[in-house]
PDB file of C-alpha atoms and ligand atoms in Angstrom:
ATOM      1  CA  MET A   2       2.177  87.859  16.254  1.00  0.00           C
ATOM      2  CA  SER A   3       1.571  85.122  13.711  1.00  0.00           C
ATOM      3  CA  VAL A   4       4.738  85.539  11.581  1.00  0.00           C
ATOM      4  CA  ALA A   5       8.183  84.749  13.018  1.00  0.00           C
ATOM      5  CA  LEU A   6      10.591  87.603  12.311  1.00  0.00           C
ATOM      6  CA  ASN A   7      14.353  87.625  12.061  1.00  0.00           C
ATOM      7  CA  LEU A   8      15.786  91.117  12.571  1.00  0.00           C
ATOM      8  CA  THR A   9      19.357  92.378  12.336  1.00  0.00           C
ATOM      9  CA  VAL A  10      20.703  95.368  14.228  1.00  0.00           C
ATOM     10  CA  VAL A  11      23.748  97.008  12.616  1.00  0.00           C
ATOM     11  CA  ALA A  12      26.120  98.958  14.887  1.00  0.00           C
ATOM     12  CA  GLY A  13      27.381 101.478  12.339  1.00  0.00           C
ATOM     13  CA  THR A  14      30.947 102.142  13.483  1.00  0.00           C
ATOM     14  CA  ASN A  15      34.005 100.152  14.459  1.00  0.00           C
ATOM     15  CA  ARG A  16      35.216 102.676  17.059  1.00  0.00           C
ATOM     16  CA  ILE A  17      36.285 100.970  20.262  1.00  0.00           C
ATOM     17  CA  GLY A  18      34.086 102.110  23.145  1.00  0.00           C
ATOM     18  CA  SER A  19      31.403 103.370  20.770  1.00  0.00           C
ATOM     19  CA  ARG A  20      28.082 104.585  22.213  1.00  0.00           C
ATOM     20  CA  THR A  21      26.442 103.441  19.003  1.00  0.00           C
ATOM     21  CA  LEU A  22      27.349  99.844  19.821  1.00  0.00           C
ATOM     22  CA  ARG A  23      25.879 100.181  23.317  1.00  0.00           C
ATOM     23  CA  VAL A  24      22.639 101.573  21.880  1.00  0.00           C
ATOM     24  CA  ALA A  25      22.565  98.693  19.379  1.00  0.00           C
ATOM     25  CA  HIS A  26      22.738  96.228  22.284  1.00  0.00           C
ATOM     26  CA  ARG A  27      19.865  97.949  24.080  1.00  0.00           C
ATOM     27  CA  LEU A  28      17.755  97.775  20.904  1.00  0.00           C
ATOM     28  CA  LEU A  29      18.683  94.140  20.444  1.00  0.00           C
ATOM     29  CA  GLU A  30      17.416  93.329  23.942  1.00  0.00           C
ATOM     30  CA  ARG A  31      14.136  95.055  23.193  1.00  0.00           C
ATOM     31  CA  TYR A  32      13.640  93.119  19.946  1.00  0.00           C
ATOM     32  CA  ALA A  33      14.586  89.819  21.580  1.00  0.00           C
ATOM     33  CA  SER A  34      12.000  90.376  24.322  1.00  0.00           C
ATOM     34  CA  ILE A  35       9.144  90.417  21.779  1.00  0.00           C
ATOM     35  CA  GLU A  36       7.476  87.056  21.207  1.00  0.00           C
ATOM     36  CA  GLY A  37       8.115  85.650  17.746  1.00  0.00           C
ATOM     37  CA  VAL A  38      11.106  87.950  17.095  1.00  0.00           C
ATOM     38  CA  SER A  39      14.719  86.846  16.938  1.00  0.00           C
ATOM     39  CA  ALA A  40      17.377  89.506  16.632  1.00  0.00           C
ATOM     40  CA  SER A  41      21.098  89.459  16.021  1.00  0.00           C
ATOM     41  CA  LEU A  42      23.839  92.068  15.954  1.00  0.00           C
ATOM     42  CA  LEU A  43      26.268  92.998  13.203  1.00  0.00           C
ATOM     43  CA  ASP A  44      29.168  94.805  14.860  1.00  0.00           C
ATOM     44  CA  LEU A  45      31.396  96.538  12.301  1.00  0.00           C
ATOM     45  CA  GLN A  46      34.363  96.028  14.655  1.00  0.00           C
ATOM     46  CA  ASP A  47      34.254  92.417  13.437  1.00  0.00           C
ATOM     47  CA  LEU A  48      34.602  93.304   9.747  1.00  0.00           C
ATOM     48  CA  PRO A  49      37.693  91.778   8.130  1.00  0.00           C
ATOM     49  CA  LEU A  50      40.299  94.511   7.650  1.00  0.00           C
ATOM     50  CA  GLU A  51      40.918  93.228   4.099  1.00  0.00           C
ATOM     51  CA  LEU A  52      37.545  94.721   3.162  1.00  0.00           C
ATOM     52  CA  ALA A  53      39.404  98.013   2.704  1.00  0.00           C
ATOM     53  CA  ALA A  54      41.849  96.465   0.212  1.00  0.00           C
ATOM     54  CA  PRO A  55      41.388  97.550  -3.434  1.00  0.00           C
ATOM     55  CA  SER A  56      41.066  93.885  -4.429  1.00  0.00           C
ATOM     56  CA  ALA A  57      37.991  93.396  -2.189  1.00  0.00           C
ATOM     57  CA  TYR A  58      35.626  94.675  -4.884  1.00  0.00           C
ATOM     58  CA  ASP A  59      36.574  91.719  -7.080  1.00  0.00           C
ATOM     59  CA  GLU A  60      37.146  89.126  -4.402  1.00  0.00           C
ATOM     60  CA  LYS A  61      35.435  89.500  -1.015  1.00  0.00           C
ATOM     61  CA  PRO A  62      37.387  88.436   2.052  1.00  0.00           C
ATOM     62  CA  PRO A  63      35.896  85.065   3.160  1.00  0.00           C
ATOM     63  CA  ALA A  64      35.129  86.467   6.627  1.00  0.00           C
ATOM     64  CA  PHE A  65      32.719  88.979   5.049  1.00  0.00           C
ATOM     65  CA  LYS A  66      30.311  86.198   4.078  1.00  0.00           C
ATOM     66  CA  VAL A  67      28.746  86.023   7.554  1.00  0.00           C
ATOM     67  CA  PHE A  68      27.875  89.726   7.292  1.00  0.00           C
ATOM     68  CA  ALA A  69      26.361  89.408   3.824  1.00  0.00           C
ATOM     69  CA  ASP A  70      24.477  86.250   4.782  1.00  0.00           C
ATOM     70  CA  ALA A  71      23.033  87.905   7.895  1.00  0.00           C
ATOM     71  CA  VAL A  72      21.712  90.837   5.859  1.00  0.00           C
ATOM     72  CA  LEU A  73      20.250  88.569   3.174  1.00  0.00           C
ATOM     73  CA  ALA A  74      18.551  86.350   5.781  1.00  0.00           C
ATOM     74  CA  SER A  75      17.029  89.204   7.761  1.00  0.00           C
ATOM     75  CA  ASP A  76      13.405  90.282   7.509  1.00  0.00           C
ATOM     76  CA  GLY A  77      14.410  93.775   8.565  1.00  0.00           C
ATOM     77  CA  LEU A  78      17.474  95.840   9.394  1.00  0.00           C
ATOM     78  CA  HIS A  79      17.817  98.408  12.146  1.00  0.00           C
ATOM     79  CA  VAL A  80      20.840 100.589  11.445  1.00  0.00           C
ATOM     80  CA  VAL A  81      22.292 102.576  14.336  1.00  0.00           C
ATOM     81  CA  SER A  82      24.652 105.266  13.068  1.00  0.00           C
ATOM     82  CA  PRO A  83      26.811 107.820  14.835  1.00  0.00           C
ATOM     83  CA  GLU A  84      27.561 111.185  13.285  1.00  0.00           C
ATOM     84  CA  TYR A  85      31.177 111.540  12.147  1.00  0.00           C
ATOM     85  CA  ASN A  86      32.103 114.863  10.511  1.00  0.00           C
ATOM     86  CA  GLY A  87      28.520 115.596   9.588  1.00  0.00           C
ATOM     87  CA  GLY A  88      27.823 112.228   8.009  1.00  0.00           C
ATOM     88  CA  MET A  89      27.842 108.464   8.382  1.00  0.00           C
ATOM     89  CA  PRO A  90      31.150 106.786   9.304  1.00  0.00           C
ATOM     90  CA  GLY A  91      33.261 105.674   6.363  1.00  0.00           C
ATOM     91  CA  ILE A  92      33.261 102.098   7.638  1.00  0.00           C
ATOM     92  CA  LEU A  93      29.456 101.977   7.447  1.00  0.00           C
ATOM     93  CA  LYS A  94      29.446 103.104   3.804  1.00  0.00           C
ATOM     94  CA  LEU A  95      32.240 100.629   3.032  1.00  0.00           C
ATOM     95  CA  PHE A  96      30.151  97.854   4.588  1.00  0.00           C
ATOM     96  CA  ILE A  97      27.117  98.895   2.511  1.00  0.00           C
ATOM     97  CA  ASP A  98      29.178  99.103  -0.682  1.00  0.00           C
ATOM     98  CA  HIS A  99      30.405  95.526  -0.296  1.00  0.00           C
ATOM     99  CA  LEU A 100      27.009  93.909   0.265  1.00  0.00           C
ATOM    100  CA  PRO A 101      25.553  91.947  -2.652  1.00  0.00           C
ATOM    101  CA  PHE A 102      23.712  94.154  -5.137  1.00  0.00           C
ATOM    102  CA  PRO A 103      20.744  94.530  -5.525  1.00  0.00           C
ATOM    103  CA  GLU A 104      19.279  91.878  -3.239  1.00  0.00           C
ATOM    104  CA  SER A 105      20.681  93.187   0.066  1.00  0.00           C
ATOM    105  CA  PHE A 106      18.269  96.113   0.351  1.00  0.00           C
ATOM    106  CA  GLU A 107      15.663  95.618  -2.374  1.00  0.00           C
ATOM    107  CA  GLN A 108      12.263  95.748  -0.571  1.00  0.00           C
ATOM    108  CA  ARG A 109      13.958  95.063   2.764  1.00  0.00           C
ATOM    109  CA  PRO A 110      12.473  97.013   5.687  1.00  0.00           C
ATOM    110  CA  VAL A 111      14.926  99.284   7.509  1.00  0.00           C
ATOM    111  CA  ALA A 112      14.767 101.512  10.595  1.00  0.00           C
ATOM    112  CA  PHE A 113      17.301 104.127  11.684  1.00  0.00           C
ATOM    113  CA  THR A 114      18.635 105.466  14.972  1.00  0.00           C
ATOM    114  CA  GLY A 115      21.196 108.266  15.129  1.00  0.00           C
ATOM    115  CA  VAL A 116      23.695 108.831  17.943  1.00  0.00           C
ATOM    116  CA  ALA A 117      25.694 112.051  18.252  1.00  0.00           C
ATOM    117  CA  ALA A 118      27.589 114.158  20.716  1.00  0.00           C
ATOM    118  CA  GLY A 119      26.178 117.243  19.045  1.00  0.00           C
ATOM    119  CA  ARG A 120      22.790 118.903  19.116  1.00  0.00           C
ATOM    120  CA  PHE A 121      21.391 117.512  15.849  1.00  0.00           C
ATOM    121  CA  GLY A 122      21.411 113.895  17.024  1.00  0.00           C
ATOM    122  CA  ALA A 123      22.907 112.419  13.849  1.00  0.00           C
ATOM    123  CA  LEU A 124      20.091 113.761  11.672  1.00  0.00           C
ATOM    124  CA  ARG A 125      22.616 114.194   8.840  1.00  0.00           C
ATOM    125  CA  PRO A 126      23.902 110.604   8.693  1.00  0.00           C
ATOM    126  CA  VAL A 127      20.383 109.218   9.103  1.00  0.00           C
ATOM    127  CA  GLU A 128      19.188 111.321   6.179  1.00  0.00           C
ATOM    128  CA  GLN A 129      22.203 110.218   4.138  1.00  0.00           C
ATOM    129  CA  LEU A 130      21.305 106.627   4.950  1.00  0.00           C
ATOM    130  CA  GLN A 131      17.681 107.209   3.959  1.00  0.00           C
ATOM    131  CA  GLY A 132      18.964 108.445   0.604  1.00  0.00           C
ATOM    132  CA  VAL A 133      21.173 105.401   0.116  1.00  0.00           C
ATOM    133  CA  PHE A 134      18.546 102.871   1.223  1.00  0.00           C
ATOM    134  CA  GLY A 135      15.830 104.688  -0.714  1.00  0.00           C
ATOM    135  CA  TYR A 136      17.991 104.550  -3.834  1.00  0.00           C
ATOM    136  CA  ARG A 137      18.334 100.818  -3.246  1.00  0.00           C
ATOM    137  CA  ASN A 138      14.513 100.378  -2.941  1.00  0.00           C
ATOM    138  CA  ALA A 139      14.412  99.482   0.751  1.00  0.00           C
ATOM    139  CA  HIS A 140      11.179  99.962   2.708  1.00  0.00           C
ATOM    140  CA  ILE A 141      12.108 102.791   5.057  1.00  0.00           C
ATOM    141  CA  TYR A 142      10.320 102.844   8.413  1.00  0.00           C
ATOM    142  CA  PRO A 143       9.386 106.485   8.941  1.00  0.00           C
ATOM    143  CA  GLU A 144       9.798 106.701  12.744  1.00  0.00           C
ATOM    144  CA  ARG A 145      13.437 107.649  13.327  1.00  0.00           C
ATOM    145  CA  VAL A 146      15.180 108.216  16.655  1.00  0.00           C
ATOM    146  CA  PHE A 147      17.841 110.899  17.102  1.00  0.00           C
ATOM    147  CA  ILE A 148      19.976 110.900  20.225  1.00  0.00           C
ATOM    148  CA  ALA A 149      21.498 114.368  20.593  1.00  0.00           C
ATOM    149  CA  GLY A 150      24.016 115.033  23.342  1.00  0.00           C
ATOM    150  CA  ALA A 151      24.434 111.290  23.734  1.00  0.00           C
ATOM    151  CA  ALA A 152      26.806 111.502  26.709  1.00  0.00           C
ATOM    152  CA  ARG A 153      24.068 113.238  28.693  1.00  0.00           C
ATOM    153  CA  LEU A 154      21.046 111.272  27.471  1.00  0.00           C
ATOM    154  CA  LEU A 155      22.479 107.746  27.759  1.00  0.00           C
ATOM    155  CA  ASN A 156      23.955 105.898  30.694  1.00  0.00           C
ATOM    156  CA  ASP A 157      27.196 103.910  30.395  1.00  0.00           C
ATOM    157  CA  GLN A 158      25.273 100.932  29.017  1.00  0.00           C
ATOM    158  CA  GLY A 159      23.629 102.992  26.272  1.00  0.00           C
ATOM    159  CA  GLU A 160      20.212 102.990  27.919  1.00  0.00           C
ATOM    160  CA  PRO A 161      18.299 106.311  27.887  1.00  0.00           C
ATOM    161  CA  VAL A 162      18.282 108.038  31.246  1.00  0.00           C
ATOM    162  CA  ASP A 163      15.017 109.879  30.658  1.00  0.00           C
ATOM    163  CA  ASP A 164      11.495 108.581  30.165  1.00  0.00           C
ATOM    164  CA  TRP A 165      10.883 110.516  26.942  1.00  0.00           C
ATOM    165  CA  LEU A 166      13.799 108.945  25.070  1.00  0.00           C
ATOM    166  CA  ARG A 167      13.097 105.503  26.555  1.00  0.00           C
ATOM    167  CA  ALA A 168       9.551 105.777  25.207  1.00  0.00           C
ATOM    168  CA  ARG A 169      10.949 106.674  21.755  1.00  0.00           C
ATOM    169  CA  PHE A 170      13.157 103.555  21.803  1.00  0.00           C
ATOM    170  CA  ASP A 171      10.211 101.357  22.782  1.00  0.00           C
ATOM    171  CA  SER A 172       7.827 102.924  20.292  1.00  0.00           C
ATOM    172  CA  GLN A 173      10.276 102.601  17.398  1.00  0.00           C
ATOM    173  CA  VAL A 174      11.018  98.953  18.215  1.00  0.00           C
ATOM    174  CA  THR A 175       7.381  97.874  18.556  1.00  0.00           C
ATOM    175  CA  GLY A 176       6.357  99.946  15.532  1.00  0.00           C
ATOM    176  CA  PHE A 177       9.122  98.499  13.369  1.00  0.00           C
ATOM    177  CA  VAL A 178       8.186  94.934  14.358  1.00  0.00           C
ATOM    178  CA  ASP A 179       4.603  95.670  13.316  1.00  0.00           C
ATOM    179  CA  PHE A 180       5.807  97.249  10.028  1.00  0.00           C
ATOM    180  CA  VAL A 181       8.070  94.294   9.186  1.00  0.00           C
ATOM    181  CA  GLY A 182       5.376  91.791  10.151  1.00  0.00           C
ATOM    182  CA  ARG A 183       2.779  93.441   7.899  1.00  0.00           C
ATOM    183  CA  LEU A 184       5.186  93.529   4.960  1.00  0.00           C
ATOM    184  CA  LYS A 185       6.107  89.877   5.464  1.00  0.00           C
ATOM    185  CA  ALA A 186       2.548  88.603   5.953  1.00  0.00           C
TER     186      ALA A 186
HETATM  187  C1  LIG B  27      35.751 110.733  13.793  1.00  0.00           C
HETATM  188  C2  LIG B  27      34.639 111.340  14.596  1.00  0.00           C
HETATM  189  C3  LIG B  27      33.912 112.388  14.075  1.00  0.00           C
HETATM  190  C4  LIG B  27      32.847 112.946  14.807  1.00  0.00           C
HETATM  191  N1  LIG B  27      32.104 113.948  14.240  1.00  0.00           N
HETATM  192  C5  LIG B  27      30.989 114.387  14.883  1.00  0.00           C
HETATM  193  C6  LIG B  27      30.097 115.314  14.256  1.00  0.00           C
HETATM  194  O1  LIG B  27      30.289 115.734  13.136  1.00  0.00           O
HETATM  195  N2  LIG B  27      28.999 115.708  14.946  1.00  0.00           N
HETATM  196  C7  LIG B  27      28.718 115.232  16.203  1.00  0.00           C
HETATM  197  O2  LIG B  27      27.694 115.608  16.771  1.00  0.00           O
HETATM  198  N3  LIG B  27      29.539 114.343  16.816  1.00  0.00           N
HETATM  199  C8  LIG B  27      30.655 113.906  16.181  1.00  0.00           C
HETATM  200  N4  LIG B  27      31.462 112.975  16.772  1.00  0.00           N
HETATM  201  C9  LIG B  27      31.144 112.494  18.112  1.00  0.00           C
HETATM  202  C10 LIG B  27      30.183 111.291  18.056  1.00  0.00           C
HETATM  203  O3  LIG B  27      28.916 111.715  17.646  1.00  0.00           O
HETATM  204  C11 LIG B  27      30.157 110.652  19.437  1.00  0.00           C
HETATM  205  O4  LIG B  27      31.373 109.949  19.624  1.00  0.00           O
HETATM  206  C12 LIG B  27      28.944 109.778  19.740  1.00  0.00           C
HETATM  207  O5  LIG B  27      29.173 109.136  20.987  1.00  0.00           O
HETATM  208  C13 LIG B  27      28.619 108.731  18.711  1.00  0.00           C
HETATM  209  O6  LIG B  27      29.746 108.072  18.212  1.00  0.00           O
HETATM  210  P1  LIG B  27      30.333 106.692  18.813  1.00  0.00           P
HETATM  211  O7  LIG B  27      29.384 105.595  18.486  1.00  0.00           O
HETATM  212  O8  LIG B  27      31.657 106.532  18.140  1.00  0.00           O
HETATM  213  O9  LIG B  27      30.476 106.874  20.303  1.00  0.00           O
HETATM  214  C14 LIG B  27      32.544 112.429  16.088  1.00  0.00           C
HETATM  215  C15 LIG B  27      33.298 111.373  16.604  1.00  0.00           C
HETATM  216  C16 LIG B  27      34.316 110.808  15.878  1.00  0.00           C
HETATM  217  C17 LIG B  27      35.086 109.634  16.438  1.00  0.00           C
END
Protein backbone atom coordinates (compact mmCIF):
# COMPACT_ATOMS: atom_id res chain seq x y z
CA MET A 1 0.00 0.00 0.00
CA SER A 2 1.32 3.43 -0.91
CA VAL A 3 -0.68 5.55 1.58
CA ALA A 4 -0.05 5.27 5.34
CA LEU A 5 -3.34 4.85 7.19
CA ASN A 6 -4.26 5.66 10.76
CA LEU A 7 -7.34 3.73 11.90
CA THR A 8 -9.28 3.88 15.16
CA VAL A 9 -11.27 1.00 16.60
CA VAL A 10 -14.07 2.06 18.98
CA ALA A 11 -15.20 -0.46 21.61
CA GLY A 12 -18.81 0.67 21.95
CA THR A 13 -19.60 -0.06 25.60
CA ASN A 14 -18.07 0.58 28.99
CA ARG A 15 -19.31 -2.69 30.52
CA ILE A 16 -16.59 -4.42 32.51
CA GLY A 17 -15.79 -7.80 30.96
CA SER A 18 -17.41 -6.82 27.67
CA ARG A 19 -17.10 -9.19 24.69
CA THR A 20 -17.25 -6.14 22.45
CA LEU A 21 -13.95 -4.92 23.90
CA ARG A 22 -12.33 -8.31 23.29
CA VAL A 23 -13.52 -8.29 19.67
CA ALA A 24 -12.17 -4.74 19.29
CA HIS A 25 -8.74 -5.98 20.42
CA ARG A 26 -8.80 -8.83 17.90
CA LEU A 27 -9.67 -6.37 15.12
CA LEU A 28 -6.94 -4.03 16.28
CA GLU A 29 -4.37 -6.82 15.99
CA ARG A 30 -5.52 -7.56 12.46
CA TYR A 31 -5.23 -3.91 11.40
CA ALA A 32 -1.83 -3.53 13.05
CA SER A 33 -0.51 -6.56 11.16
CA ILE A 34 -1.12 -4.87 7.79
CA GLU A 35 1.87 -2.99 6.39
CA GLY A 36 1.36 0.77 6.32
CA VAL A 37 -1.55 0.67 8.81
CA SER A 38 -1.42 1.93 12.37
CA ALA A 39 -4.42 1.31 14.58
CA SER A 40 -5.43 2.45 18.03
CA LEU A 41 -8.29 1.66 20.39
CA LEU A 42 -10.86 3.94 21.97
CA ASP A 43 -12.26 2.10 24.98
CA LEU A 44 -15.40 3.79 26.33
CA GLN A 45 -14.49 2.50 29.81
CA ASP A 46 -11.91 5.31 29.79
CA LEU A 47 -14.45 8.08 29.14
CA PRO A 48 -14.52 10.71 31.89
CA LEU A 49 -17.64 10.19 34.01
CA GLU A 50 -18.29 13.96 33.88
CA LEU A 51 -19.31 13.48 30.24
CA ALA A 52 -22.75 12.55 31.58
CA ALA A 53 -23.07 15.84 33.50
CA PRO A 54 -25.58 18.34 32.06
CA SER A 55 -22.81 20.95 31.90
CA ALA A 56 -20.72 18.78 29.52
CA TYR A 57 -22.57 20.08 26.45
CA ASP A 58 -21.22 23.56 27.15
CA GLU A 59 -17.87 22.65 28.62
CA LYS A 60 -16.28 19.29 27.74
CA PRO A 61 -14.36 17.51 30.48
CA PRO A 62 -10.63 17.99 29.66
CA ALA A 63 -10.09 14.21 29.61
CA PHE A 64 -12.48 13.93 26.64
CA LYS A 65 -10.02 15.75 24.38
CA VAL A 66 -7.95 12.61 23.72
CA PHE A 67 -11.08 10.87 22.43
CA ALA A 68 -12.09 13.74 20.17
CA ASP A 69 -8.53 14.18 18.91
CA ALA A 70 -8.23 10.47 18.10
CA VAL A 71 -11.42 10.55 16.03
CA LEU A 72 -10.39 13.73 14.20
CA ALA A 73 -6.92 12.33 13.43
CA SER A 74 -8.16 8.98 12.14
CA ASP A 75 -8.45 8.08 8.47
CA GLY A 76 -11.19 5.62 9.33
CA LEU A 77 -13.23 4.38 12.27
CA HIS A 78 -14.25 0.82 13.00
CA VAL A 79 -17.09 0.82 15.52
CA VAL A 80 -17.78 -2.39 17.41
CA SER A 81 -21.18 -2.26 19.10
CA PRO A 82 -23.02 -4.68 21.34
CA GLU A 83 -26.79 -4.90 21.34
CA TYR A 84 -28.38 -3.52 24.52
CA ASN A 85 -32.19 -3.61 24.67
CA GLY A 86 -32.50 -3.76 20.91
CA GLY A 87 -30.17 -0.86 20.21
CA MET A 88 -26.75 0.68 20.71
CA PRO A 89 -25.57 1.25 24.30
CA GLY A 90 -26.40 4.65 25.74
CA ILE A 91 -22.73 5.33 26.42
CA LEU A 92 -21.92 4.94 22.72
CA LYS A 93 -24.56 7.50 21.71
CA LEU A 94 -23.36 9.83 24.48
CA PHE A 95 -19.82 9.53 23.13
CA ILE A 96 -21.04 10.31 19.59
CA ASP A 97 -23.12 13.26 20.79
CA HIS A 98 -20.11 14.90 22.44
CA LEU A 99 -17.74 14.67 19.46
CA PRO A 100 -17.09 17.90 17.56
CA PHE A 101 -19.75 18.64 14.95
CA PRO A 102 -19.64 18.30 11.96
CA GLU A 103 -15.99 17.42 11.37
CA SER A 104 -15.89 14.18 13.39
CA PHE A 105 -17.79 12.10 10.82
CA GLU A 106 -18.07 14.26 7.70
CA GLN A 107 -16.64 12.11 4.84
CA ARG A 108 -14.87 9.87 7.36
CA PRO A 109 -14.90 6.17 6.43
CA VAL A 110 -16.54 3.88 9.00
CA ALA A 111 -17.01 0.12 9.36
CA PHE A 112 -19.30 -1.69 11.79
CA THR A 113 -19.22 -4.95 13.73
CA GLY A 114 -22.10 -6.06 15.95
CA VAL A 115 -21.81 -8.34 18.98
CA ALA A 116 -24.87 -9.87 20.65
CA ALA A 117 -25.95 -12.71 22.85
CA GLY A 118 -29.09 -13.03 20.77
CA ARG A 119 -29.78 -14.46 17.34
CA PHE A 120 -29.79 -11.20 15.35
CA GLY A 121 -26.13 -10.42 16.03
CA ALA A 122 -26.63 -6.74 16.86
CA LEU A 123 -28.20 -5.99 13.48
CA ARG A 124 -30.40 -3.38 15.18
CA PRO A 125 -27.64 -1.28 16.76
CA VAL A 126 -25.52 -1.51 13.61
CA GLU A 127 -28.43 -0.24 11.53
CA GLN A 128 -29.04 2.54 14.06
CA LEU A 129 -25.38 3.47 13.77
CA GLN A 130 -25.59 3.45 9.97
CA GLY A 131 -28.46 5.91 10.27
CA VAL A 132 -26.52 8.19 12.60
CA PHE A 133 -23.28 8.07 10.60
CA GLY A 134 -25.17 8.39 7.32
CA TYR A 135 -26.94 11.47 8.67
CA ARG A 136 -23.52 12.87 9.53
CA ASN A 137 -22.20 12.21 5.96
CA ALA A 138 -19.71 9.48 6.85
CA HIS A 139 -18.55 7.05 4.15
CA ILE A 140 -20.11 3.79 5.32
CA TYR A 141 -18.24 0.61 4.40
CA PRO A 142 -20.94 -1.79 3.25
CA GLU A 143 -19.47 -5.08 4.54
CA ARG A 144 -20.78 -5.46 8.09
CA VAL A 145 -20.10 -8.30 10.52
CA PHE A 146 -22.77 -9.58 12.92
CA ILE A 147 -21.78 -11.91 15.73
CA ALA A 148 -24.92 -13.69 16.92
CA GLY A 149 -24.76 -15.96 19.95
CA ALA A 150 -21.43 -14.38 20.84
CA ALA A 151 -20.74 -16.65 23.82
CA ARG A 152 -20.76 -19.64 21.48
CA LEU A 153 -18.99 -18.11 18.47
CA LEU A 154 -16.11 -16.39 20.29
CA ASN A 155 -13.48 -17.75 22.62
CA ASP A 156 -12.57 -15.99 25.88
CA GLN A 157 -10.23 -13.65 24.00
CA GLY A 158 -12.93 -12.59 21.54
CA GLU A 159 -11.46 -14.54 18.64
CA PRO A 160 -13.94 -16.46 16.44
CA VAL A 161 -13.89 -20.19 17.05
CA ASP A 162 -15.07 -21.12 13.57
CA ASP A 163 -13.44 -20.62 10.19
CA TRP A 164 -16.47 -18.92 8.62
CA LEU A 165 -16.58 -16.08 11.14
CA ARG A 166 -12.78 -15.76 11.18
CA ALA A 167 -12.89 -15.31 7.41
CA ARG A 168 -15.55 -12.58 7.83
CA PHE A 169 -13.29 -10.73 10.30
CA ASP A 170 -10.33 -10.95 7.92
CA SER A 171 -12.33 -9.98 4.86
CA GLN A 172 -13.89 -6.95 6.55
CA VAL A 173 -10.52 -5.73 7.85
CA THR A 174 -8.67 -6.08 4.53
CA GLY A 175 -11.64 -4.68 2.60
CA PHE A 176 -11.96 -1.67 4.89
CA VAL A 177 -8.23 -0.91 4.60
CA ASP A 178 -8.60 -0.95 0.82
CA PHE A 179 -11.72 1.27 1.02
CA VAL A 180 -10.03 3.81 3.31
CA GLY A 181 -6.87 3.79 1.20
CA ARG A 182 -8.78 4.48 -2.02
CA LEU A 183 -10.71 7.34 -0.42
CA LYS A 184 -7.52 8.86 0.97
CA ALA A 185 -5.45 8.50 -2.21
C1 LIG B 1 -27.88 -3.79 29.41
C2 LIG B 1 -27.80 -4.96 28.47
C3 LIG B 1 -28.79 -5.15 27.53
C4 LIG B 1 -28.71 -6.22 26.63
N1 LIG B 1 -29.69 -6.35 25.67
C5 LIG B 1 -29.54 -7.29 24.70
C6 LIG B 1 -30.44 -7.36 23.59
O1 LIG B 1 -31.36 -6.58 23.46
N2 LIG B 1 -30.23 -8.32 22.66
C7 LIG B 1 -29.19 -9.20 22.74
O2 LIG B 1 -29.04 -10.04 21.85
N3 LIG B 1 -28.31 -9.16 23.77
C8 LIG B 1 -28.46 -8.22 24.74
N4 LIG B 1 -27.55 -8.14 25.76
C9 LIG B 1 -26.45 -9.10 25.83
C10 LIG B 1 -25.24 -8.61 25.01
O3 LIG B 1 -25.53 -8.67 23.65
C11 LIG B 1 -24.05 -9.48 25.39
O4 LIG B 1 -23.61 -9.09 26.68
C12 LIG B 1 -22.90 -9.50 24.38
O5 LIG B 1 -21.82 -10.21 24.97
C13 LIG B 1 -22.40 -8.15 23.93
O6 LIG B 1 -22.30 -7.22 24.96
P1 LIG B 1 -20.95 -6.96 25.82
O7 LIG B 1 -19.96 -6.29 24.94
O8 LIG B 1 -21.40 -6.09 26.95
O9 LIG B 1 -20.45 -8.30 26.30
C14 LIG B 1 -27.62 -7.11 26.70
C15 LIG B 1 -26.63 -6.91 27.66
C16 LIG B 1 -26.68 -5.84 28.52
C17 LIG B 1 -25.57 -5.62 29.52
